[in-house]
Coordinates of C-alpha atoms in Angstrom, one line a residue:
Chain A
M380 CA -5.8 -56.6 17.2
S381 CA -2.9 -54.1 16.1
V382 CA -2.1 -51.7 17.7
T383 CA -1.4 -48.1 15.6
I384 CA 1.4 -46.0 18.1
K385 CA 0.2 -42.6 17.0
S386 CA 3.3 -40.9 18.9
T387 CA 6.4 -41.7 21.3
S388 CA 7.9 -39.9 23.6
K389 CA 10.7 -40.3 25.9
C390 CA 9.6 -40.2 29.9
F391 CA 12.5 -40.8 32.3
G392 CA 14.3 -43.4 30.5
G393 CA 11.6 -45.0 28.5
L394 CA 9.0 -44.5 26.5
I395 CA 5.3 -43.1 26.3
L396 CA 3.8 -44.7 23.6
E397 CA 0.3 -43.4 22.1
C398 CA -1.7 -46.1 21.1
T399 CA -5.1 -46.6 19.0
H400 CA -7.1 -49.7 17.9
T401 CA -10.0 -51.0 16.7
A402 CA -11.9 -52.7 19.6
S403 CA -14.2 -55.2 18.8
T404 CA -16.0 -55.7 22.7
V405 CA -17.1 -52.3 21.9
Q406 CA -16.8 -51.8 18.3
C407 CA -15.0 -48.6 17.8
Q408 CA -11.7 -47.2 18.1
M409 CA -9.9 -47.3 21.5
N410 CA -7.0 -45.1 22.8
F411 CA -4.7 -46.4 25.4
H412 CA -1.6 -45.0 26.3
I413 CA 1.3 -47.3 27.6
Y414 CA 4.9 -46.4 29.3
K415 CA 7.6 -48.7 28.5
P416 CA 10.5 -48.5 31.8
P417 CA 14.1 -47.9 30.1
K418 CA 14.2 -52.0 31.8
A419 CA 11.9 -52.7 28.9
C420 CA 13.8 -50.8 26.4
L421 CA 17.5 -52.5 27.2
G422 CA 15.6 -55.8 26.4
E423 CA 14.6 -57.3 29.9
K424 CA 10.7 -58.1 30.2
V425 CA 8.4 -56.6 32.4
P426 CA 5.0 -56.7 34.1
I427 CA 2.3 -54.3 33.9
V428 CA -0.2 -52.4 35.7
V429 CA -3.6 -51.5 34.5
F430 CA -5.3 -47.8 35.8
L431 CA -8.6 -47.2 35.3
S432 CA -9.4 -43.4 35.4
G433 CA -12.5 -41.3 36.2
L434 CA -15.5 -40.0 35.8
T435 CA -15.1 -37.7 32.3
C436 CA -11.2 -39.0 31.8
N437 CA -9.7 -40.8 28.8
D438 CA -6.4 -42.5 28.8
T439 CA -4.3 -39.4 28.8
N440 CA -5.4 -38.0 32.4
F441 CA -3.5 -40.7 34.8
I442 CA -0.5 -40.4 32.4
F443 CA -0.5 -36.4 32.4
K444 CA -1.1 -35.5 35.6
A445 CA 0.1 -38.9 38.0
G446 CA 3.7 -38.7 38.1
A447 CA 3.3 -41.5 37.9
M448 CA 6.5 -42.5 35.6
S449 CA 9.0 -41.6 37.6
I450 CA 8.5 -43.8 39.8
A451 CA 7.3 -46.8 37.4
S452 CA 10.4 -46.1 35.9
Q453 CA 12.6 -47.0 39.1
L454 CA 10.6 -49.9 39.9
G455 CA 11.0 -51.3 36.4
L456 CA 6.9 -51.7 35.3
A457 CA 4.8 -50.9 32.3
L458 CA 1.4 -49.2 32.9
V459 CA -1.3 -48.4 30.5
C460 CA -4.0 -46.4 30.3
P461 CA -7.5 -47.0 28.6
D462 CA -10.1 -44.5 28.2
T463 CA -13.3 -44.4 30.1
S464 CA -15.7 -44.9 27.7
P465 CA -16.5 -46.4 24.1
R466 CA -16.1 -43.0 21.6
G467 CA -17.4 -41.8 18.6
S468 CA -19.9 -39.8 16.4
D469 CA -21.8 -43.5 16.7
V470 CA -22.1 -44.6 20.2
A471 CA -24.8 -43.5 21.8
S472 CA -24.5 -40.0 24.2
S473 CA -26.0 -38.4 26.7
D474 CA -26.1 -34.8 27.8
S475 CA -25.0 -36.0 31.6
W476 CA -21.4 -35.9 32.2
D477 CA -21.8 -38.8 34.5
F478 CA -23.4 -41.5 32.3
G479 CA -22.1 -41.9 28.3
Q480 CA -19.6 -41.0 26.9
G481 CA -16.6 -40.9 29.4
A482 CA -18.3 -42.4 32.4
G483 CA -18.5 -46.0 31.0
F484 CA -18.3 -47.6 34.2
Y485 CA -16.4 -50.9 33.1
L486 CA -19.7 -52.7 33.0
N487 CA -21.4 -54.8 30.3
A488 CA -24.6 -52.7 29.4
T489 CA -28.0 -54.6 28.4
Q490 CA -29.8 -51.4 27.9
E491 CA -31.0 -49.5 24.6
P492 CA -28.8 -47.4 23.6
W493 CA -25.8 -48.8 25.3
A494 CA -25.8 -52.6 24.8
K495 CA -23.4 -52.1 21.4
H496 CA -20.7 -50.5 22.4
F497 CA -20.7 -49.4 25.8
R498 CA -19.4 -53.5 27.7
M499 CA -16.4 -52.2 29.0
Y500 CA -16.3 -54.8 31.3
D501 CA -15.1 -57.0 28.2
Y502 CA -13.1 -54.7 27.1
I503 CA -10.7 -54.3 30.6
V504 CA -11.0 -57.6 30.9
K505 CA -11.0 -59.7 28.1
E506 CA -10.1 -57.5 24.9
L507 CA -7.0 -54.7 25.8
P508 CA -4.7 -58.0 27.9
S509 CA -5.1 -60.1 24.4
V510 CA -4.0 -56.7 22.3
L511 CA -1.1 -56.2 24.8
I512 CA -0.1 -59.4 24.7
E513 CA -0.3 -59.7 20.0
N514 CA 0.9 -56.7 19.9
F515 CA 4.0 -56.3 22.6
A516 CA 4.7 -59.2 24.5
K517 CA 5.0 -61.9 21.7
G518 CA 7.7 -62.0 18.9
E519 CA 11.6 -61.0 19.2
N520 CA 10.2 -57.5 20.2
A521 CA 7.8 -58.4 23.1
W522 CA 8.7 -56.5 26.2
L523 CA 6.0 -57.8 28.0
L524 CA 6.2 -60.0 30.9
L525 CA 3.9 -63.6 30.8
D526 CA 2.9 -65.6 33.7
K527 CA 1.8 -69.4 33.0
E528 CA -0.8 -70.1 30.7
D529 CA 0.3 -67.0 28.6
Q530 CA -1.4 -64.6 30.9
L531 CA 0.0 -61.1 31.4
R532 CA 1.7 -60.7 34.8
Q533 CA -0.4 -57.3 35.7
S534 CA -2.4 -55.8 38.2
I535 CA -4.6 -53.3 38.4
F536 CA -5.9 -49.6 39.9
G537 CA -7.8 -46.8 39.4
H538 CA -9.7 -43.5 40.8
S539 CA -13.2 -42.9 41.7
M540 CA -15.4 -44.7 38.7
G541 CA -11.7 -46.5 37.6
G542 CA -11.7 -47.2 41.8
L543 CA -14.9 -49.7 41.3
G544 CA -13.8 -50.7 37.8
A545 CA -10.2 -51.6 39.5
L546 CA -11.8 -53.3 42.6
V547 CA -14.7 -55.2 40.2
V548 CA -12.7 -56.5 37.7
Y549 CA -10.0 -57.5 40.5
L550 CA -12.6 -59.6 42.5
R551 CA -14.4 -61.0 39.9
N552 CA -10.9 -62.5 38.6
L553 CA -8.3 -63.0 41.4
E554 CA -6.9 -65.4 39.2
L555 CA -6.2 -62.8 36.3
Y556 CA -4.6 -60.4 38.8
H557 CA -1.6 -60.1 40.6
S558 CA -2.8 -56.9 43.0
C559 CA -5.4 -53.9 43.2
S560 CA -5.2 -51.0 44.5
A561 CA -7.8 -47.9 44.4
F562 CA -7.6 -44.3 45.4
A563 CA -11.1 -42.8 46.3
P564 CA -13.2 -45.5 44.7
I565 CA -17.1 -45.9 44.6
S566 CA -17.4 -48.7 46.7
N567 CA -21.3 -49.4 47.0
P568 CA -22.9 -48.2 43.8
T569 CA -26.7 -50.5 44.8
D570 CA -26.7 -48.3 47.6
A571 CA -29.4 -45.7 47.3
E572 CA -27.6 -42.6 48.3
C573 CA -25.1 -42.9 46.1
A574 CA -26.3 -41.0 42.9
W575 CA -23.6 -41.6 40.5
G576 CA -24.0 -45.8 41.3
Q577 CA -27.7 -45.1 40.8
K578 CA -28.0 -43.5 38.0
A579 CA -25.4 -46.3 35.8
L580 CA -26.3 -49.2 37.0
K581 CA -30.3 -48.3 35.9
G582 CA -29.6 -46.8 33.5
Y583 CA -26.9 -49.4 31.9
L584 CA -28.3 -53.0 33.9
G585 CA -32.4 -51.4 33.7
D586 CA -34.2 -51.3 37.1
S587 CA -35.8 -54.6 37.6
E588 CA -35.9 -57.1 40.4
E589 CA -33.7 -59.4 38.5
A590 CA -31.1 -56.5 36.8
R591 CA -30.7 -56.1 40.6
S592 CA -30.0 -59.0 42.1
T593 CA -28.1 -60.4 39.3
L594 CA -26.0 -57.5 37.5
W595 CA -25.9 -54.9 40.1
V596 CA -24.7 -56.6 42.7
Q597 CA -21.8 -58.0 39.6
H598 CA -20.7 -54.3 39.3
D599 CA -20.6 -53.5 43.8
P600 CA -17.1 -53.8 45.3
S601 CA -18.5 -53.7 48.9
V602 CA -21.3 -55.9 47.7
L603 CA -18.8 -58.4 45.7
L604 CA -16.6 -58.4 48.7
S605 CA -19.0 -59.4 51.4
N606 CA -19.9 -62.3 49.2
L607 CA -16.2 -64.1 48.1
T608 CA -15.9 -67.0 48.7
N609 CA -12.1 -67.8 47.9
V610 CA -11.1 -65.2 50.3
S611 CA -8.0 -66.7 50.1
L612 CA -6.5 -65.9 46.9
V613 CA -7.2 -61.9 47.5
K614 CA -4.1 -60.1 48.2
E615 CA -3.9 -56.6 50.2
I616 CA -5.6 -54.6 48.6
L617 CA -4.6 -51.0 49.1
V618 CA -6.7 -47.7 49.3
D619 CA -6.4 -44.0 49.3
Q620 CA -9.2 -42.0 50.5
G621 CA -9.1 -37.7 50.7
S622 CA -10.6 -36.8 54.2
E623 CA -11.8 -33.4 52.3
D624 CA -13.0 -35.1 49.5
K625 CA -16.4 -33.7 48.8
F626 CA -17.9 -36.8 46.5
L627 CA -17.3 -39.2 50.2
H628 CA -19.6 -36.4 52.0
S629 CA -21.9 -37.0 49.3
K630 CA -22.3 -40.2 49.7
Q631 CA -21.2 -41.4 46.0
L632 CA -17.4 -43.4 47.7
Q633 CA -18.7 -45.0 51.2
V634 CA -15.6 -46.5 50.9
D635 CA -16.7 -47.2 54.9
K636 CA -18.7 -50.2 53.3
L637 CA -15.3 -51.6 52.3
E638 CA -14.0 -51.7 54.8
S639 CA -16.5 -53.3 56.4
A640 CA -17.0 -56.3 53.6
A641 CA -13.6 -56.8 53.8
K642 CA -13.6 -57.1 57.8
K643 CA -16.7 -59.5 57.3
V644 CA -14.9 -62.3 55.2
G645 CA -11.8 -61.6 56.6
A646 CA -9.9 -59.9 52.9
S647 CA -6.8 -58.3 53.9
L648 CA -7.4 -54.2 52.8
T649 CA -5.7 -51.6 54.1
L650 CA -8.1 -47.9 54.2
R651 CA -6.1 -44.5 54.4
M652 CA -7.6 -41.8 55.0
Q653 CA -5.1 -39.1 54.0
E654 CA -6.4 -36.3 56.2
G655 CA -6.9 -33.1 53.9
Y656 CA -6.8 -34.3 50.8
D657 CA -9.5 -34.3 47.9
H658 CA -10.2 -36.7 45.3
S659 CA -8.1 -34.6 42.3
Y660 CA -4.8 -35.7 40.9
Y661 CA -3.3 -33.8 43.5
F662 CA -4.1 -36.1 45.9
I663 CA -3.7 -39.4 43.4
Q664 CA 0.4 -38.1 42.8
S665 CA 1.0 -37.3 46.2
F666 CA 0.6 -41.0 47.3
V667 CA 1.1 -43.4 43.2
K668 CA 4.6 -44.0 44.5
D669 CA 3.2 -46.3 47.6
H670 CA 0.2 -47.3 45.1
L671 CA 3.4 -48.6 42.1
E672 CA 5.3 -50.1 45.3
H673 CA 2.5 -51.9 46.3
H674 CA 2.2 -53.9 42.7
A675 CA 5.6 -54.2 42.7
K676 CA 6.1 -56.0 45.9
F677 CA 3.2 -58.3 43.9
L678 CA 4.6 -58.4 40.8
N679 CA 8.0 -59.1 40.9
Chain B
M1411 CA -3.0 -6.1 44.5
S1412 CA -5.3 -8.7 46.4
V1413 CA -5.3 -12.2 45.9
T1414 CA -8.8 -13.9 45.6
I1415 CA -8.1 -17.9 46.2
K1416 CA -10.4 -19.5 43.6
S1417 CA -9.4 -23.4 45.3
T1418 CA -6.8 -24.8 47.2
S1419 CA -6.3 -28.2 47.3
K1420 CA -3.4 -30.6 49.5
C1421 CA -1.1 -32.2 47.7
F1422 CA 2.3 -33.4 49.3
G1423 CA 1.9 -31.9 52.5
G1424 CA 1.7 -28.4 50.9
L1425 CA -1.4 -26.7 49.3
I1426 CA -1.7 -26.1 45.7
L1427 CA -3.5 -21.9 45.9
E1428 CA -5.4 -21.4 42.7
C1429 CA -5.3 -17.9 42.7
T1430 CA -7.2 -14.9 40.2
H1431 CA -5.6 -10.8 40.7
T1432 CA -6.6 -7.7 39.3
A1433 CA -3.4 -6.6 37.4
S1434 CA -2.8 -3.1 36.8
T1435 CA 0.5 -3.5 33.9
V1436 CA -1.4 -5.4 31.9
Q1437 CA -4.7 -4.3 32.8
C1438 CA -6.6 -7.8 33.0
Q1439 CA -7.9 -10.3 35.8
M1440 CA -4.8 -12.6 35.4
N1441 CA -4.5 -16.5 37.3
F1442 CA -0.9 -17.6 38.3
H1443 CA -0.9 -21.0 40.8
I1444 CA 1.4 -21.3 43.7
Y1445 CA 3.0 -24.3 45.7
K1446 CA 3.7 -23.8 48.9
P1447 CA 5.2 -26.8 50.3
P1448 CA 5.1 -28.1 53.9
K1449 CA 7.7 -26.9 55.7
A1450 CA 5.4 -23.0 55.3
C1451 CA 2.3 -25.0 56.4
L1452 CA 4.5 -26.0 59.3
G1453 CA 5.3 -22.4 60.3
E1454 CA 8.3 -21.5 58.4
K1455 CA 9.4 -19.3 55.6
V1456 CA 10.4 -19.7 51.6
P1457 CA 12.1 -19.1 48.7
I1458 CA 10.4 -19.3 45.5
V1459 CA 10.9 -20.6 41.8
V1460 CA 8.7 -18.7 39.1
F1461 CA 8.1 -21.3 35.9
L1462 CA 7.8 -19.5 32.5
S1463 CA 5.4 -21.5 30.4
G1464 CA 5.7 -21.6 26.6
L1465 CA 3.4 -20.9 23.7
T1466 CA -0.4 -22.2 23.9
C1467 CA 0.4 -22.5 27.4
N1468 CA -1.3 -20.6 30.6
D1469 CA -1.0 -21.2 34.7
T1470 CA -2.0 -24.8 35.2
N1471 CA 0.0 -26.8 32.4
F1472 CA 3.5 -27.0 34.5
I1473 CA 1.5 -27.3 37.7
F1474 CA -0.7 -30.3 36.4
K1475 CA 2.2 -31.6 33.6
A1476 CA 5.7 -31.3 35.5
G1477 CA 5.9 -33.7 38.2
A1478 CA 7.3 -30.7 39.9
M1479 CA 5.3 -31.0 43.6
S1480 CA 6.8 -34.0 44.4
I1481 CA 10.2 -32.0 44.6
A1482 CA 9.3 -29.2 45.6
S1483 CA 7.7 -30.6 48.6
Q1484 CA 11.5 -31.9 49.6
L1485 CA 13.1 -29.4 49.1
G1486 CA 11.5 -26.6 50.9
L1487 CA 10.2 -24.3 47.8
A1488 CA 7.7 -23.0 47.1
L1489 CA 6.5 -22.4 43.4
V1490 CA 4.7 -20.1 40.9
C1491 CA 3.0 -20.6 37.6
P1492 CA 1.6 -17.2 35.9
D1493 CA -0.3 -17.4 32.7
T1494 CA 1.8 -16.6 29.4
S1495 CA 0.1 -13.7 28.6
P1496 CA -3.0 -11.5 29.5
R1497 CA -6.9 -12.3 28.8
G1498 CA -10.2 -12.0 27.8
S1499 CA -12.4 -10.5 25.6
D1500 CA -11.4 -7.0 25.7
V1501 CA -7.7 -7.8 25.0
A1502 CA -6.3 -8.3 20.9
S1503 CA -6.2 -11.5 20.0
S1504 CA -4.8 -12.9 16.8
D1505 CA -5.6 -16.3 14.6
S1506 CA -2.6 -17.7 15.4
W1507 CA -1.2 -19.6 18.3
D1508 CA 1.7 -18.1 18.4
F1509 CA 0.8 -14.5 18.5
G1510 CA -1.7 -12.8 20.6
Q1511 CA -3.2 -14.5 23.9
G1512 CA -1.5 -17.5 24.7
A1513 CA 1.9 -16.4 23.5
G1514 CA 2.8 -12.9 25.6
F1515 CA 6.6 -13.6 24.6
Y1516 CA 7.1 -11.8 28.2
L1517 CA 8.1 -8.7 27.2
N1518 CA 6.5 -4.9 26.5
A1519 CA 5.3 -4.7 23.0
T1520 CA 4.9 -1.2 21.5
Q1521 CA 3.0 -1.4 18.8
E1522 CA -1.0 -1.2 18.2
P1523 CA -3.3 -2.9 18.9
W1524 CA -0.9 -4.8 21.6
A1525 CA 0.9 -1.6 23.6
K1526 CA -2.0 -1.7 26.4
H1527 CA -2.4 -4.8 27.7
F1528 CA 1.1 -7.0 26.6
R1529 CA 3.3 -5.9 29.1
M1530 CA 3.8 -9.4 30.4
Y1531 CA 8.0 -8.2 30.8
D1532 CA 6.8 -5.6 33.4
Y1533 CA 4.3 -8.2 35.0
I1534 CA 6.9 -10.8 35.7
V1535 CA 9.2 -8.6 36.9
K1536 CA 7.3 -6.1 38.9
E1537 CA 3.6 -6.7 40.0
L1538 CA 3.8 -10.6 40.7
P1539 CA 6.7 -10.8 42.9
S1540 CA 4.8 -7.3 44.5
V1541 CA 1.5 -9.4 44.8
L1542 CA 3.1 -12.3 45.9
I1543 CA 4.8 -10.4 48.3
E1544 CA 1.6 -8.4 49.5
N1545 CA -0.1 -11.5 49.9
F1546 CA 2.0 -14.2 51.2
A1547 CA 5.1 -12.5 52.9
K1548 CA 3.7 -9.6 54.9
G1549 CA 1.6 -10.1 58.3
E1550 CA 1.1 -12.7 60.5
N1551 CA 0.7 -15.7 58.0
A1552 CA 3.6 -14.4 56.0
W1553 CA 5.4 -18.2 55.0
L1554 CA 7.3 -16.4 51.3
L1555 CA 10.5 -15.6 52.3
L1556 CA 12.1 -12.0 51.9
D1557 CA 15.5 -11.3 51.2
K1558 CA 17.6 -7.6 52.4
E1559 CA 15.2 -4.5 51.2
D1560 CA 11.9 -6.3 51.5
Q1561 CA 12.8 -8.2 47.6
L1562 CA 11.4 -11.3 47.4
R1563 CA 14.1 -14.1 47.4
Q1564 CA 13.0 -16.0 44.3
S1565 CA 15.0 -17.8 41.2
I1566 CA 13.2 -18.2 37.6
F1567 CA 13.0 -21.0 35.1
G1568 CA 10.8 -21.6 31.9
H1569 CA 10.0 -23.9 28.9
S1570 CA 10.6 -23.0 25.1
M1571 CA 8.7 -19.7 25.4
G1572 CA 9.1 -19.6 29.0
G1573 CA 13.1 -20.6 28.7
L1574 CA 12.9 -17.0 26.8
G1575 CA 11.9 -15.4 29.0
A1576 CA 13.2 -17.1 32.2
L1577 CA 16.6 -15.7 30.5
V1578 CA 15.9 -12.6 29.3
V1579 CA 14.0 -11.7 32.9
Y1580 CA 17.5 -13.0 35.2
L1581 CA 20.2 -11.3 32.4
R1582 CA 18.4 -8.2 32.9
N1583 CA 17.8 -8.4 36.4
L1584 CA 20.7 -10.4 37.8
E1585 CA 20.1 -8.9 41.2
L1586 CA 16.1 -10.2 41.4
Y1587 CA 16.8 -13.7 41.1
H1588 CA 19.0 -16.3 42.4
S1589 CA 19.4 -18.9 39.9
C1590 CA 18.3 -19.1 36.5
S1591 CA 17.6 -22.6 34.6
A1592 CA 15.4 -23.3 31.2
F1593 CA 13.7 -26.4 29.4
A1594 CA 14.9 -26.1 25.4
P1595 CA 14.5 -22.2 25.6
I1596 CA 13.7 -19.5 22.8
S1597 CA 17.6 -18.7 22.7
N1598 CA 18.1 -16.5 19.4
P1599 CA 14.9 -14.8 18.8
T1600 CA 16.4 -12.0 16.6
D1601 CA 17.6 -14.7 14.2
A1602 CA 16.4 -15.1 10.8
E1603 CA 15.9 -18.4 10.7
C1604 CA 13.8 -18.5 14.6
A1605 CA 10.1 -18.5 13.6
W1606 CA 8.1 -17.4 16.6
G1607 CA 11.1 -15.1 17.5
Q1608 CA 10.9 -13.1 13.5
K1609 CA 6.8 -12.8 14.6
A1610 CA 6.6 -12.1 17.9
L1611 CA 8.9 -8.7 18.1
K1612 CA 8.5 -7.8 15.0
G1613 CA 4.7 -7.8 15.8
Y1614 CA 5.5 -6.8 19.5
L1615 CA 7.7 -4.3 19.0
G1616 CA 7.8 -3.1 15.0
D1617 CA 10.3 -3.6 12.2
S1618 CA 11.9 -0.3 12.6
E1619 CA 16.5 0.0 12.7
E1620 CA 15.4 1.7 15.4
A1621 CA 12.9 -1.5 16.9
R1622 CA 15.8 -4.3 15.4
S1623 CA 17.8 -2.3 17.8
T1624 CA 17.7 -1.0 21.0
L1625 CA 14.0 -3.6 21.4
W1626 CA 14.7 -6.9 20.0
V1627 CA 17.9 -7.1 21.3
Q1628 CA 17.0 -7.1 24.7
H1629 CA 14.4 -10.4 24.4
D1630 CA 17.3 -11.8 22.8
P1631 CA 19.0 -14.3 25.2
S1632 CA 22.2 -14.8 23.3
V1633 CA 22.8 -11.3 22.7
L1634 CA 22.2 -10.6 26.1
L1635 CA 25.0 -12.7 27.3
S1636 CA 27.3 -11.9 24.5
N1637 CA 26.7 -8.5 25.5
L1638 CA 27.2 -9.0 30.0
T1639 CA 29.3 -6.6 31.1
N1640 CA 28.7 -8.0 34.8
V1641 CA 29.2 -11.6 33.7
S1642 CA 30.2 -12.0 37.5
L1643 CA 27.5 -11.8 38.9
V1644 CA 25.6 -14.7 36.4
K1645 CA 25.0 -18.0 38.3
E1646 CA 25.5 -20.6 36.6
I1647 CA 22.4 -21.2 34.3
L1648 CA 21.1 -25.1 33.8
V1649 CA 19.8 -25.4 29.8
D1650 CA 18.1 -28.9 28.8
Q1651 CA 17.3 -29.5 25.8
G1652 CA 16.3 -32.9 24.1
S1653 CA 18.0 -34.1 20.9
E1654 CA 14.4 -35.1 19.2
D1655 CA 13.1 -32.1 19.6
K1656 CA 11.5 -31.1 16.8
F1657 CA 11.4 -27.3 17.1
L1658 CA 15.8 -27.7 17.7
H1659 CA 15.5 -28.8 14.2
S1660 CA 13.5 -26.4 12.6
K1661 CA 15.6 -23.5 14.3
Q1662 CA 13.6 -22.0 16.4
L1663 CA 15.5 -22.7 19.5
Q1664 CA 19.2 -22.6 18.1
V1665 CA 19.9 -22.7 21.9
D1666 CA 24.0 -23.8 20.8
K1667 CA 24.2 -19.8 20.5
L1668 CA 23.7 -19.2 23.9
E1669 CA 26.2 -22.0 24.7
S1670 CA 28.5 -20.0 22.4
A1671 CA 27.5 -16.4 24.2
A1672 CA 28.2 -17.5 27.7
K1673 CA 31.6 -19.0 26.3
K1674 CA 32.5 -15.9 24.5
V1675 CA 32.0 -14.0 28.0
G1676 CA 33.0 -16.5 30.3
A1677 CA 29.6 -17.0 32.1
S1678 CA 29.1 -20.2 33.7
L1679 CA 26.5 -21.7 31.7
T1680 CA 25.6 -26.4 31.6
L1681 CA 23.3 -27.1 28.6
R1682 CA 22.5 -30.9 28.7
M1683 CA 21.6 -32.1 25.6
Q1684 CA 19.1 -35.1 26.1
E1685 CA 19.5 -37.9 24.1
G1686 CA 15.9 -39.2 22.3
Y1687 CA 13.8 -36.2 24.5
D1688 CA 11.5 -33.9 22.9
H1689 CA 9.5 -30.7 23.1
S1690 CA 6.8 -31.6 25.5
Y1691 CA 6.2 -32.4 29.3
Y1692 CA 7.3 -35.4 29.3
F1693 CA 10.9 -34.0 28.3
I1694 CA 10.1 -31.5 31.6
Q1695 CA 9.0 -34.0 33.8
S1696 CA 12.1 -36.2 33.2
F1697 CA 14.7 -33.4 34.4
V1698 CA 12.5 -30.5 36.6
K1699 CA 14.4 -32.9 39.3
D1700 CA 17.5 -31.6 38.3
H1701 CA 16.4 -27.5 38.1
L1702 CA 14.7 -28.0 41.3
E1703 CA 17.6 -28.7 43.1
H1704 CA 20.0 -26.2 40.7
H1705 CA 17.7 -23.9 42.3
A1706 CA 17.3 -25.0 45.9
K1707 CA 21.3 -24.8 45.9
F1708 CA 21.3 -20.8 45.1
L1709 CA 18.3 -20.4 47.3
N1710 CA 18.9 -22.0 50.4

């Protein structure tokens, strides 16, 4: 569970740590970037926000392109950006950019040849928090804040496939995360018109009636939300969506389904349609301040 | 001189335009990114700041990684990021990452096989401003501000090799730029200990006594500054340098020479040694706000 720090760079008074570790859930070497804000460098313990990236991304995209450290620095938030899938020459791969390495969909695969390594749900929900606690929240140099029962004080957000991941992880583990938000999330992957979702769910979880009714629904934010019984535990969810996002128009995202599900069960969800924005990091950086302030409100 | 806009993305209320054009100075297709701030989208004309990137970079690095649009948006500044060299299969190349394509050093080469295409000085000083004026400062959709004599109202800054470029271009054309700043610039390339500078100046300009005395000195910020006769025209130059920058320690940068030259001639130059920062975009993004505010002060 020990992390190797490959590089350290100062940024807005804090530190970017480029980390790697051997992960048991996904059975390969996994990289992540973590931002330690100035407050933590000065000896105070801070909460952390997990960002899950989208298709084709790895642990660098958000750190490089989102302009998030300027905000996290001021708010006293740590950030952690894990990879989007297991990686390596002994990990199964496909010729598609939207399936296989770089496209783990934050689920535990049941189908071959994916089942051995593609366990990103367990990695994000169980292993990554344990690794962060062991390496950065215990001992005399600890700088990550723990809640009661030694849980990480954390929130989660993400973009596109990572927006799906953040919503799924949050809605299935309301007791583990203080808040959740998403940029342009894949909101209804079980819908037949969501090509990314259909391909991933069939490929990783199988296409049987049983797989659809027991597994697929566990990875669909809109289905999870509309079936939620402990709605009172859901903190306000913030979702930003660009109106000129081509993946919105091609039905990959379907954020309206998420909004309908929230209304159906009375969960608090703010969907902001951002006029003229697309699916890129230009969109993310334009609103990342609002998202980090949203999380800071629940974490502090 | 007509520019093709390959993509448009909204960012902080403004627009990122990904542009390409056929450049006559460097005789190849050249790409640049330009940011049109919200103020310009609302019909007002705005000044522009040119950013010159460092070794191995192209027209995307600063736009993707510097977090500059959040600031330029608020200040009402346009940004333009050109490439660092001519490119293409018919352009001469080398096996080195610090010479040839991606490493144009913002000079006009005299040596073969570089002389035909490697004319980045002329591209930055003459052609790029003309292209910007023709495409974005004239006609009914004009949004870039012109000074008297139809010159672009512009300032210039850059990083590393691009810091050298910005300083050289500024010091040789004080009448064309309102201000200049640099992040970790290569400050004294004619010095024998500056390996990057020696390689570039020898390779592009030749190694004769005459080349050294007439051409090399025209591309050395510290030499240009110490020989400057019209010092009263120099506006305060802002230079940030990370104290943990490995290229500072290996004598590639030598910002102290620039500071000495400024003192010698009485030019206003503020060199800030930023404790703990390295040479990366984490360093640039941490201080880009100060640089853009510096330029806004002289442009507005």
